[in-house]
Amino acid sequence: MEKTNYSTDYNFEGFALIVVVMNLPNSLVPITAPKVSNKAPKIQTFIPVEAFQNVPEAKQKVAILIYDSIQQFNKKNYSIMSTVIRVEVIGCDIVNLTNPLIIHFPVNNYTNHSTKSYIYSCQYYDEQGSNTWKPDGCNTTQISDDVVKCSCDHMTLFAVLLVEVINIDGQHWEILSYISYVGCGLSAVFSASSVLLFIFNRNAKAEVSNSIHVSLSGALFLLNLSFMFSEWAATMTVKEVCVFIAVTIHYSLLCSLTWMAIEAVHLYLLLARVFNIYIKYYMVKLSLIGWGVPAVLVGSLLSVQQLTDPFYGAINVTLSNSNATNPVCWITEPLILYGVNLTYFTIVFLFNTIVLITVSRHIFKLKKLDNKHKKIPAKDASTVLGLMCLLGTSWGLVFLGSGYTSYPILYVFCISNTMQGFSIFLWVCWKARPDKQKEAHSKSVSTVDTFIIEKQKE
C-alpha cells in the first residue's frame, strides 16, 4: 500500500488484493472487490469518504483483500456463509464511522433441518482480542435470498455468519414492551413512594426490617428507571449515553439481587435467633454489602473494559419472522452476561428459595400446633406471598422458560417482576400504620417475625 501510487490489483496464491487511490467526490465510493478465482462471487463495497478526512492526501488509499480459504478464521466451527473480506485504510485504525462502510455479500444458501432458528449475521474478526467473530458495530440487512448487506462503523475483517437466534415475535415483543414499560413505571412510582414514606413517617423508621425493604425499593427504583431509558439511549449518536445506561442497569440489577439476599439473611437470623439478633452497626454493615459489592463488581468490569473491548453498549435484539432488529443498551460480551449475572443470580435465587421454604415450613408447623383453627388463615398465605415478593423468587421463572419461545412464562415473568415495587410498598405501608402496637424489641424484628412470635405465644 505504501508503494502503490495508483489503483492496482494484486493476485497472489491465497488471496487477491486491490489498492485504490481515493479521490473524494462523493460521500460513498463504490469499489468492486477483486476475485481470487473465476468462480468466486463478486462483492460490492461502498467506502465512506469520512474515513479519509484526517488522512494526508498521500495516504488516502484503501485496500480490499479477499481470502481464498476461510479455514484460518473458522477455529471454533463457525458457519461462515460468505467470502472473508478485509477493508483497511493505510496507516489508520478506522472506527466509529458516522456513515458506515457498506458491503454487499453474496451468501451460500442453507437448508434448515432442525427446529432451531438461524439468521445471517454480519460480523467482524477480532484479531486484537479473542480471535473470534463478533457482531459489534455491524447491522445486517438481507437484500435477497443470496445477498446480504452489511453496514459497519469500522474497517477490518468481515464475513457473513449463520447464527442461531433466540427470537421474539414482533407482536409479542410489542405487547411485552408495553407491559414492561407500564409495569416498570408503576413499580418505579411505588418504589419511590416507599422511600418517601420511610423518610417522612416516624413509624416506618421504627424497624430495621423496613430499612432493608426501603433499600431494596431504592435499588428497584434505579433498575426500573434506567430500564425505561434503555431503548432510547441505544438510538443516541453519543455512545457514552448508552454505556452509562447499560452500566446503571447492571449495577442496579446486582444491587436488587444483593438486597433480596440480605432480606433472606435478615429473615433467617430472625427465625433462628428470634429476639436476640442485635449486631453492632447492623444496618451500616448491610448497606456496605448491598450497595458496595455490586459497585466493586461493576467498577472492576469498567476498569478491565479500558484494556479490552467494551463490555457495555448497544446490542441488537432480532425479531422473528423479520429482518428487523431492536437496539437496547446492555452488556455486549456474552461471557460477562452469563458468567457474572447468571452465576450471581443463581446463588441468590437458591439461597432465597431455601430460606423461603424453611420459613414457610416453620409458619405452617406453628399453625398445626394451634388446635383452634383447622384451616390455613389468609394471614398465613399472605405472609408467604409477601415473602416470595421480598425474596424475589418469581425471578426464578427465567429457569422455566425455553428461551423466548415460552411466551406464557415470559408474560408472567414481566408482570410479576415489574410489580415487585408495588408489593413492597404495601408492606411498608402496613408497617407504618400509626395504630400498630410496637414492642420493645421492634427495632430488631420484621413483619414476618412479629407474626411468628405471635404464633409461638398462642
Short mmCIF file of C-alpha atoms in Angstrom, two decimals:
data_model
loop_
_atom_site.label_atom_id
_atom_site.label_comp_id
_atom_site.label_asym_id
_atom_site.label_seq_id
_atom_site.Cartn_x
_atom_site.Cartn_y
_atom_site.Cartn_z
CA MET A 1 0.00 0.00 0.00
CA GLU A 2 2.86 2.38 0.80
CA LYS A 3 4.44 1.96 -2.65
CA THR A 4 1.23 1.99 -4.67
CA ASN A 5 0.64 5.38 -6.30
CA TYR A 6 -2.34 4.39 -8.45
CA SER A 7 -5.19 1.91 -8.24
CA THR A 8 -3.79 -1.59 -8.70
CA ASP A 9 -4.92 -5.22 -8.48
CA TYR A 10 -2.69 -7.89 -6.99
CA ASN A 11 -3.35 -11.60 -7.30
CA PHE A 12 -1.49 -13.99 -5.02
CA GLU A 13 -1.86 -17.69 -4.40
CA GLY A 14 -4.02 -17.43 -1.28
CA PHE A 15 -5.69 -14.06 -1.68
CA ALA A 16 -6.48 -11.19 -4.05
CA LEU A 17 -5.88 -7.54 -3.21
CA ILE A 18 -6.94 -4.24 -4.70
CA VAL A 19 -5.42 -0.92 -3.61
CA VAL A 20 -7.43 2.13 -4.64
CA VAL A 21 -6.09 5.69 -4.51
CA MET A 22 -9.09 7.71 -3.45
CA ASN A 23 -10.43 10.88 -4.98
CA LEU A 24 -13.23 12.12 -2.83
CA PRO A 25 -16.12 13.42 -4.93
CA ASN A 26 -18.95 11.64 -3.10
CA SER A 27 -19.84 10.52 0.41
CA LEU A 28 -19.56 6.85 -0.64
CA VAL A 29 -17.11 5.47 -3.19
CA PRO A 30 -18.19 2.16 -4.83
CA ILE A 31 -15.40 -0.37 -5.29
CA THR A 32 -15.75 -3.91 -6.58
CA ALA A 33 -13.63 -6.33 -4.57
CA PRO A 34 -11.10 -8.44 -6.53
CA LYS A 35 -11.77 -12.10 -7.30
CA VAL A 36 -9.49 -14.86 -6.07
CA SER A 37 -10.72 -17.15 -8.87
CA ASN A 38 -13.09 -17.02 -11.80
CA LYS A 39 -15.69 -18.95 -9.76
CA ALA A 40 -15.58 -16.53 -6.86
CA PRO A 41 -18.68 -14.31 -6.44
CA LYS A 42 -18.46 -10.56 -6.97
CA ILE A 43 -18.52 -8.47 -3.79
CA GLN A 44 -19.51 -4.81 -4.00
CA THR A 45 -18.23 -2.37 -1.38
CA PHE A 46 -19.06 1.26 -0.68
CA ILE A 47 -16.26 3.11 1.09
CA PRO A 48 -17.25 6.20 3.17
CA VAL A 49 -15.22 9.33 2.37
CA GLU A 50 -15.39 10.17 6.08
CA ALA A 51 -12.61 7.62 6.70
CA PHE A 52 -10.11 9.88 4.87
CA GLN A 53 -10.97 13.25 6.41
CA ASN A 54 -7.96 13.31 8.74
CA VAL A 55 -5.60 11.36 6.48
CA PRO A 56 -2.83 13.10 4.46
CA GLU A 57 -3.50 13.12 0.73
CA ALA A 58 -0.55 10.85 0.03
CA LYS A 59 -2.07 8.18 2.26
CA GLN A 60 -5.65 8.39 1.03
CA LYS A 61 -5.67 4.79 -0.13
CA VAL A 62 -7.94 1.90 0.72
CA ALA A 63 -7.08 -1.77 0.39
CA ILE A 64 -9.65 -4.52 -0.11
CA LEU A 65 -8.39 -8.06 0.30
CA ILE A 66 -10.24 -11.29 -0.47
CA TYR A 67 -9.11 -14.62 1.04
CA ASP A 68 -9.26 -17.82 -0.97
CA SER A 69 -9.73 -20.01 2.13
CA ILE A 70 -11.76 -19.36 5.28
CA GLN A 71 -10.23 -22.18 7.33
CA GLN A 72 -7.89 -19.89 9.29
CA PHE A 73 -10.95 -17.93 10.52
CA ASN A 74 -13.04 -21.00 11.33
CA LYS A 75 -11.28 -22.13 14.51
CA LYS A 76 -14.46 -22.69 16.53
CA ASN A 77 -16.54 -24.22 13.76
CA TYR A 78 -18.35 -21.03 12.88
CA SER A 79 -20.75 -21.32 9.96
CA ILE A 80 -19.20 -18.76 7.61
CA MET A 81 -21.59 -18.27 4.72
CA SER A 82 -19.64 -15.80 2.59
CA THR A 83 -16.19 -14.88 1.40
CA VAL A 84 -13.95 -13.29 4.03
CA ILE A 85 -13.01 -9.71 3.15
CA ARG A 86 -10.59 -7.25 4.72
CA VAL A 87 -11.03 -3.48 4.28
CA GLU A 88 -8.32 -1.14 5.57
CA VAL A 89 -7.02 2.41 5.14
CA ILE A 90 -3.25 2.78 5.06
CA GLY A 91 -1.76 3.54 8.45
CA CYS A 92 -5.12 4.21 10.14
CA ASP A 93 -7.45 2.37 12.50
CA ILE A 94 -10.89 3.40 11.22
CA VAL A 95 -13.60 3.17 13.90
CA ASN A 96 -16.86 4.90 14.90
CA LEU A 97 -17.86 5.91 11.39
CA THR A 98 -20.96 8.10 11.15
CA ASN A 99 -21.51 6.98 7.55
CA PRO A 100 -20.93 3.21 7.67
CA LEU A 101 -18.87 1.03 5.40
CA ILE A 102 -21.30 -0.96 3.24
CA ILE A 103 -20.57 -4.40 1.80
CA HIS A 104 -22.91 -6.48 -0.38
CA PHE A 105 -22.06 -10.12 0.32
CA PRO A 106 -23.21 -12.99 -1.90
CA VAL A 107 -24.05 -15.76 0.61
CA ASN A 108 -24.36 -19.52 0.48
CA ASN A 109 -27.90 -20.83 0.72
CA TYR A 110 -28.70 -23.16 3.57
CA THR A 111 -31.46 -25.61 4.42
CA ASN A 112 -32.76 -25.74 7.97
CA HIS A 113 -33.29 -29.37 9.05
CA SER A 114 -33.91 -28.63 12.74
CA THR A 115 -36.42 -26.77 14.89
CA LYS A 116 -33.86 -24.08 15.71
CA SER A 117 -33.95 -20.68 14.06
CA TYR A 118 -30.99 -19.25 12.15
CA ILE A 119 -30.27 -15.92 10.54
CA TYR A 120 -27.44 -14.32 8.61
CA SER A 121 -25.27 -12.07 10.76
CA CYS A 122 -22.63 -9.58 9.61
CA GLN A 123 -19.64 -9.92 11.91
CA TYR A 124 -16.01 -8.85 12.15
CA TYR A 125 -13.00 -10.93 13.18
CA ASP A 126 -11.44 -9.69 16.43
CA GLU A 127 -7.74 -10.06 15.62
CA GLN A 128 -6.56 -7.88 18.51
CA GLY A 129 -8.63 -9.57 21.17
CA SER A 130 -10.17 -13.02 21.42
CA ASN A 131 -9.67 -14.10 17.77
CA THR A 132 -13.38 -14.74 17.42
CA TRP A 133 -16.18 -13.37 15.28
CA LYS A 134 -18.25 -10.57 16.83
CA PRO A 135 -21.30 -8.61 15.56
CA ASP A 136 -20.46 -5.34 17.35
CA GLY A 137 -20.84 -2.25 15.19
CA CYS A 138 -22.42 -4.09 12.24
CA ASN A 139 -26.03 -4.11 11.06
CA THR A 140 -27.39 -6.86 8.85
CA THR A 141 -29.97 -6.49 6.07
CA GLN A 142 -30.91 -9.35 3.78
CA ILE A 143 -31.49 -7.81 0.35
CA SER A 144 -32.45 -11.08 -1.36
CA ASP A 145 -32.15 -14.82 -0.83
CA ASP A 146 -28.49 -14.80 -1.82
CA VAL A 147 -27.29 -11.26 -0.99
CA VAL A 148 -26.75 -9.74 2.45
CA LYS A 149 -25.95 -6.08 3.07
CA CYS A 150 -23.53 -5.35 5.92
CA SER A 151 -23.27 -1.81 7.33
CA CYS A 152 -20.35 -1.45 9.76
CA ASP A 153 -18.94 1.52 11.65
CA HIS A 154 -15.31 0.36 11.40
CA MET A 155 -12.86 -1.28 8.99
CA THR A 156 -11.26 -4.68 9.46
CA LEU A 157 -12.03 -8.33 8.51
CA PHE A 158 -15.67 -9.08 7.71
CA ALA A 159 -17.86 -12.02 6.75
CA VAL A 160 -21.46 -13.19 6.96
CA LEU A 161 -22.09 -15.94 9.51
CA LEU A 162 -25.07 -18.20 10.07
CA VAL A 163 -26.02 -17.92 13.74
CA GLU A 164 -28.71 -19.44 15.91
CA VAL A 165 -31.03 -16.86 17.39
CA ILE A 166 -33.44 -16.78 20.28
CA ASN A 167 -36.18 -14.81 18.61
CA ILE A 168 -39.08 -12.82 19.91
CA ASP A 169 -42.01 -12.47 17.60
CA GLY A 170 -42.60 -8.83 16.68
CA GLN A 171 -46.17 -8.73 18.01
CA HIS A 172 -45.19 -10.40 21.28
CA TRP A 173 -42.24 -8.04 21.59
CA GLU A 174 -44.55 -5.03 21.30
CA ILE A 175 -47.03 -6.38 23.87
CA LEU A 176 -44.27 -7.36 26.30
CA SER A 177 -42.67 -3.94 25.84
CA TYR A 178 -45.93 -2.20 26.82
CA ILE A 179 -46.33 -4.48 29.83
CA SER A 180 -42.74 -3.91 30.88
CA TYR A 181 -42.85 -0.14 30.46
CA VAL A 182 -46.17 0.27 32.25
CA GLY A 183 -45.13 -2.17 34.96
CA CYS A 184 -41.70 -0.58 35.37
CA GLY A 185 -43.28 2.87 35.52
CA LEU A 186 -45.71 1.82 38.25
CA SER A 187 -43.00 -0.11 40.09
CA ALA A 188 -40.72 2.96 39.98
CA VAL A 189 -43.51 5.19 41.33
CA PHE A 190 -44.32 2.83 44.19
CA SER A 191 -40.65 2.21 44.95
CA ALA A 192 -40.10 5.97 45.20
CA SER A 193 -43.23 6.22 47.37
CA SER A 194 -41.79 3.58 49.72
CA VAL A 195 -38.60 5.61 50.10
CA LEU A 196 -40.52 8.86 50.72
CA LEU A 197 -42.85 7.16 53.21
CA PHE A 198 -39.83 5.82 55.07
CA ILE A 199 -38.21 9.27 55.18
CA PHE A 200 -41.24 11.22 56.40
CA ASN A 201 -43.06 8.63 58.55
CA ARG A 202 -41.66 8.03 62.01
CA ASN A 203 -43.48 4.72 62.41
CA ALA A 204 -41.86 3.37 59.24
CA LYS A 205 -38.41 4.01 60.71
CA ALA A 206 -39.14 2.06 63.87
CA GLU A 207 -37.98 -1.30 62.50
CA VAL A 208 -34.71 -2.35 60.92
CA SER A 209 -36.65 -4.59 58.54
CA ASN A 210 -38.25 -1.51 56.99
CA SER A 211 -34.80 -0.04 56.32
CA ILE A 212 -33.96 -3.19 54.39
CA HIS A 213 -37.28 -3.10 52.50
CA VAL A 214 -36.69 0.53 51.52
CA SER A 215 -33.13 -0.18 50.41
CA LEU A 216 -34.50 -2.89 48.12
CA SER A 217 -37.11 -0.39 46.89
CA GLY A 218 -34.34 2.10 46.11
CA ALA A 219 -32.45 -0.49 44.06
CA LEU A 220 -35.63 -1.46 42.19
CA PHE A 221 -36.42 2.21 41.52
CA LEU A 222 -32.99 2.69 39.94
CA LEU A 223 -33.37 -0.52 37.94
CA ASN A 224 -36.85 0.30 36.61
CA LEU A 225 -35.94 3.90 35.77
CA SER A 226 -32.76 3.00 33.89
CA PHE A 227 -34.52 0.15 32.07
CA MET A 228 -37.13 2.54 30.68
CA PHE A 229 -34.34 4.60 29.06
CA SER A 230 -32.58 1.57 27.56
CA GLU A 231 -34.11 1.61 24.06
CA TRP A 232 -33.99 5.41 23.83
CA ALA A 233 -30.30 5.57 24.77
CA ALA A 234 -29.44 2.89 22.20
CA THR A 235 -30.54 5.27 19.41
CA MET A 236 -28.31 8.13 20.60
CA THR A 237 -25.31 9.05 18.46
CA VAL A 238 -23.29 9.73 21.62
CA LYS A 239 -22.33 6.18 22.61
CA GLU A 240 -21.34 7.19 26.14
CA VAL A 241 -25.03 7.73 26.94
CA CYS A 242 -25.83 4.11 26.10
CA VAL A 243 -22.79 2.92 28.07
CA PHE A 244 -23.94 4.93 31.11
CA ILE A 245 -27.46 3.46 30.93
CA ALA A 246 -26.10 -0.08 30.49
CA VAL A 247 -23.78 0.35 33.49
CA THR A 248 -26.65 1.76 35.58
CA ILE A 249 -28.93 -1.15 34.67
CA HIS A 250 -26.24 -3.68 35.53
CA TYR A 251 -25.36 -2.01 38.84
CA SER A 252 -28.98 -1.61 39.94
CA LEU A 253 -29.74 -5.22 38.91
CA LEU A 254 -26.89 -6.54 41.06
CA CYS A 255 -27.98 -4.23 43.91
CA SER A 256 -31.55 -5.55 43.71
CA LEU A 257 -30.33 -9.16 43.83
CA THR A 258 -27.99 -8.37 46.72
CA TRP A 259 -30.73 -6.69 48.77
CA MET A 260 -33.01 -9.67 48.13
CA ALA A 261 -30.27 -11.88 49.54
CA ILE A 262 -29.96 -9.53 52.54
CA GLU A 263 -33.73 -9.84 53.08
CA ALA A 264 -33.23 -13.61 53.27
CA VAL A 265 -30.25 -13.34 55.65
CA HIS A 266 -32.19 -10.99 57.95
CA LEU A 267 -35.22 -13.25 57.90
CA TYR A 268 -33.09 -16.31 58.69
CA LEU A 269 -31.46 -14.54 61.65
CA LEU A 270 -34.89 -13.59 62.97
CA LEU A 271 -36.11 -17.15 62.63
CA ALA A 272 -33.01 -18.72 64.20
CA ARG A 273 -32.38 -16.21 67.00
CA VAL A 274 -35.82 -14.58 67.38
CA PHE A 275 -35.30 -11.84 69.97
CA ASN A 276 -31.50 -11.86 70.14
CA ILE A 277 -30.21 -10.61 66.77
CA TYR A 278 -28.55 -7.42 67.93
CA ILE A 279 -25.45 -6.74 65.83
CA LYS A 280 -23.43 -3.56 66.23
CA TYR A 281 -23.81 -1.22 63.25
CA TYR A 282 -26.11 -3.82 61.71
CA MET A 283 -27.71 -1.59 59.06
CA VAL A 284 -24.41 0.09 58.19
CA LYS A 285 -22.80 -3.27 57.50
CA LEU A 286 -25.77 -4.41 55.42
CA SER A 287 -25.66 -1.19 53.39
CA LEU A 288 -21.95 -1.65 52.67
CA ILE A 289 -22.73 -5.12 51.33
CA GLY A 290 -25.93 -4.17 49.48
CA TRP A 291 -24.50 -1.16 47.66
CA GLY A 292 -20.78 -1.88 47.86
CA VAL A 293 -20.42 -5.42 46.46
CA PRO A 294 -22.21 -4.55 43.16
CA ALA A 295 -20.15 -1.35 42.92
CA VAL A 296 -16.92 -3.36 43.19
CA LEU A 297 -18.06 -5.85 40.53
CA VAL A 298 -19.21 -3.20 38.05
CA GLY A 299 -16.20 -0.99 38.79
CA SER A 300 -13.86 -3.91 38.11
CA LEU A 301 -15.57 -4.57 34.76
CA LEU A 302 -15.25 -0.91 33.81
CA SER A 303 -11.56 -0.98 34.70
CA VAL A 304 -10.95 -4.07 32.59
CA GLN A 305 -13.01 -2.53 29.76
CA GLN A 306 -10.34 0.15 29.31
CA LEU A 307 -7.89 -2.57 28.26
CA THR A 308 -10.19 -4.71 26.11
CA ASP A 309 -13.32 -4.39 24.00
CA PRO A 310 -16.23 -2.52 25.64
CA PHE A 311 -18.43 -4.68 27.88
CA TYR A 312 -21.32 -2.20 27.84
CA GLY A 313 -23.15 -0.61 24.91
CA ALA A 314 -25.88 -1.13 22.33
CA ILE A 315 -26.86 -4.64 21.25
CA ASN A 316 -29.45 -5.68 18.69
CA VAL A 317 -32.36 -7.95 19.57
CA THR A 318 -33.57 -9.72 16.43
CA LEU A 319 -37.30 -10.17 15.94
CA SER A 320 -38.51 -13.42 14.46
CA ASN A 321 -40.20 -13.62 11.06
CA SER A 322 -38.47 -10.39 10.02
CA ASN A 323 -35.09 -8.84 9.46
CA ALA A 324 -35.84 -6.06 11.94
CA THR A 325 -33.66 -5.52 14.98
CA ASN A 326 -34.39 -3.64 18.16
CA PRO A 327 -31.36 -1.95 19.78
CA VAL A 328 -31.10 -1.85 23.58
CA CYS A 329 -28.34 -0.78 25.96
CA TRP A 330 -26.96 -3.73 27.85
CA ILE A 331 -23.91 -5.99 28.23
CA THR A 332 -22.30 -6.70 24.86
CA GLU A 333 -19.98 -9.51 25.97
CA PRO A 334 -21.79 -12.88 26.44
CA LEU A 335 -19.10 -14.16 28.81
CA ILE A 336 -19.78 -11.28 31.20
CA LEU A 337 -23.53 -11.53 30.74
CA TYR A 338 -23.72 -15.20 31.67
CA GLY A 339 -20.55 -15.61 33.72
CA VAL A 340 -21.30 -12.78 36.16
CA ASN A 341 -25.05 -12.25 36.08
CA LEU A 342 -26.25 -15.83 35.84
CA THR A 343 -23.83 -17.07 38.50
CA TYR A 344 -24.74 -14.20 40.83
CA PHE A 345 -28.45 -14.70 40.30
CA THR A 346 -28.27 -18.49 40.72
CA ILE A 347 -26.54 -18.20 44.09
CA VAL A 348 -29.03 -15.61 45.36
CA PHE A 349 -32.04 -17.48 44.00
CA LEU A 350 -31.06 -20.84 45.52
CA PHE A 351 -30.28 -19.29 48.91
CA ASN A 352 -33.52 -17.27 49.00
CA THR A 353 -35.57 -20.29 47.94
CA ILE A 354 -34.10 -22.38 50.77
CA VAL A 355 -34.89 -19.61 53.28
CA LEU A 356 -38.43 -19.25 51.90
CA ILE A 357 -39.09 -22.98 52.24
CA THR A 358 -37.63 -23.04 55.76
CA VAL A 359 -39.70 -20.08 56.97
CA SER A 360 -42.88 -21.34 55.29
CA ARG A 361 -42.49 -24.74 56.93
CA HIS A 362 -41.97 -23.04 60.29
CA ILE A 363 -45.10 -20.94 59.85
CA PHE A 364 -47.31 -23.90 58.91
CA LYS A 365 -45.72 -26.06 61.61
CA LEU A 366 -46.76 -23.49 64.20
CA LYS A 367 -50.20 -23.49 62.64
CA LYS A 368 -50.53 -27.26 63.12
CA LEU A 369 -49.73 -26.84 66.82
CA ASP A 370 -52.62 -24.42 67.09
CA ASN A 371 -55.75 -26.54 67.51
CA LYS A 372 -58.07 -23.54 67.46
CA HIS A 373 -58.09 -23.32 63.67
CA LYS A 374 -58.20 -26.14 61.16
CA LYS A 375 -57.85 -24.06 58.03
CA ILE A 376 -54.85 -22.02 57.00
CA PRO A 377 -55.92 -18.38 57.51
CA ALA A 378 -55.44 -15.73 54.87
CA LYS A 379 -52.80 -14.13 57.07
CA ASP A 380 -50.58 -17.20 56.74
CA ALA A 381 -50.96 -17.34 52.96
CA SER A 382 -50.42 -13.59 52.54
CA THR A 383 -47.28 -13.82 54.65
CA VAL A 384 -45.81 -16.47 52.36
CA LEU A 385 -46.77 -14.48 49.26
CA GLY A 386 -45.17 -11.40 50.77
CA LEU A 387 -42.01 -13.38 51.44
CA MET A 388 -41.91 -14.52 47.82
CA CYS A 389 -42.04 -10.89 46.75
CA LEU A 390 -39.36 -9.70 49.17
CA LEU A 391 -37.01 -12.54 48.31
CA GLY A 392 -37.57 -12.20 44.56
CA THR A 393 -38.34 -15.88 43.99
CA SER A 394 -40.52 -15.00 40.98
CA TRP A 395 -37.26 -14.16 39.19
CA GLY A 396 -36.65 -17.90 39.10
CA LEU A 397 -39.21 -18.15 36.28
CA VAL A 398 -36.30 -17.46 33.97
CA PHE A 399 -35.23 -21.09 34.54
CA LEU A 400 -38.62 -22.44 33.46
CA GLY A 401 -38.81 -20.74 30.10
CA SER A 402 -37.45 -22.37 26.97
CA GLY A 403 -35.71 -19.25 25.73
CA TYR A 404 -38.16 -16.72 24.39
CA THR A 405 -40.40 -19.38 22.90
CA SER A 406 -42.22 -19.94 26.20
CA TYR A 407 -44.45 -16.90 25.99
CA PRO A 408 -46.80 -17.64 28.96
CA ILE A 409 -43.85 -17.81 31.36
CA LEU A 410 -42.35 -14.68 29.80
CA TYR A 411 -45.60 -12.76 30.34
CA VAL A 412 -45.86 -13.91 33.97
CA PHE A 413 -42.19 -13.03 34.47
CA CYS A 414 -42.65 -9.47 33.14
CA ILE A 415 -45.85 -8.81 35.12
CA SER A 416 -44.69 -10.27 38.46
CA ASN A 417 -41.24 -8.68 38.48
CA THR A 418 -42.27 -5.23 37.33
CA MET A 419 -44.90 -5.11 40.09
CA GLN A 420 -42.44 -6.01 42.82
CA GLY A 421 -42.12 -2.36 43.86
CA PHE A 422 -45.88 -2.13 44.43
CA SER A 423 -45.87 -5.20 46.68
CA ILE A 424 -43.05 -3.86 48.82
CA PHE A 425 -44.87 -0.53 49.09
CA LEU A 426 -47.86 -2.35 50.59
CA TRP A 427 -45.57 -4.00 53.16
CA VAL A 428 -44.04 -0.66 54.16
CA CYS A 429 -47.50 0.97 54.41
CA TRP A 430 -48.73 -1.84 56.63
CA LYS A 431 -45.80 -1.46 58.99
CA ALA A 432 -46.13 2.34 59.04
CA ARG A 433 -49.68 2.30 60.46
CA PRO A 434 -49.85 4.65 63.48
CA ASP A 435 -52.12 2.28 65.43
CA LYS A 436 -49.70 -0.63 65.18
CA GLN A 437 -48.53 -1.81 68.56
CA LYS A 438 -44.76 -1.64 68.96
CA GLU A 439 -42.85 -3.99 71.20
CA ALA A 440 -39.63 -3.06 73.00
CA HIS A 441 -37.70 -5.19 70.58
CA SER A 442 -39.36 -3.79 67.46
CA LYS A 443 -36.11 -2.41 66.05
CA SER A 444 -34.87 -5.95 65.64
CA VAL A 445 -37.89 -7.79 64.32
CA SER A 446 -39.51 -7.93 60.93
CA THR A 447 -43.09 -8.17 59.81
CA VAL A 448 -42.86 -11.91 59.41
CA ASP A 449 -41.05 -12.32 62.72
CA THR A 450 -43.84 -10.47 64.53
CA PHE A 451 -46.28 -12.98 63.05
CA ILE A 452 -44.08 -15.94 64.04
CA ILE A 453 -43.68 -14.67 67.62
CA GLU A 454 -47.44 -14.24 67.90
CA LYS A 455 -47.83 -17.87 66.84
CA GLN A 456 -45.30 -19.01 69.42
CA LYS A 457 -47.23 -17.25 72.17
CA GLU A 458 -50.53 -18.95 71.35
#
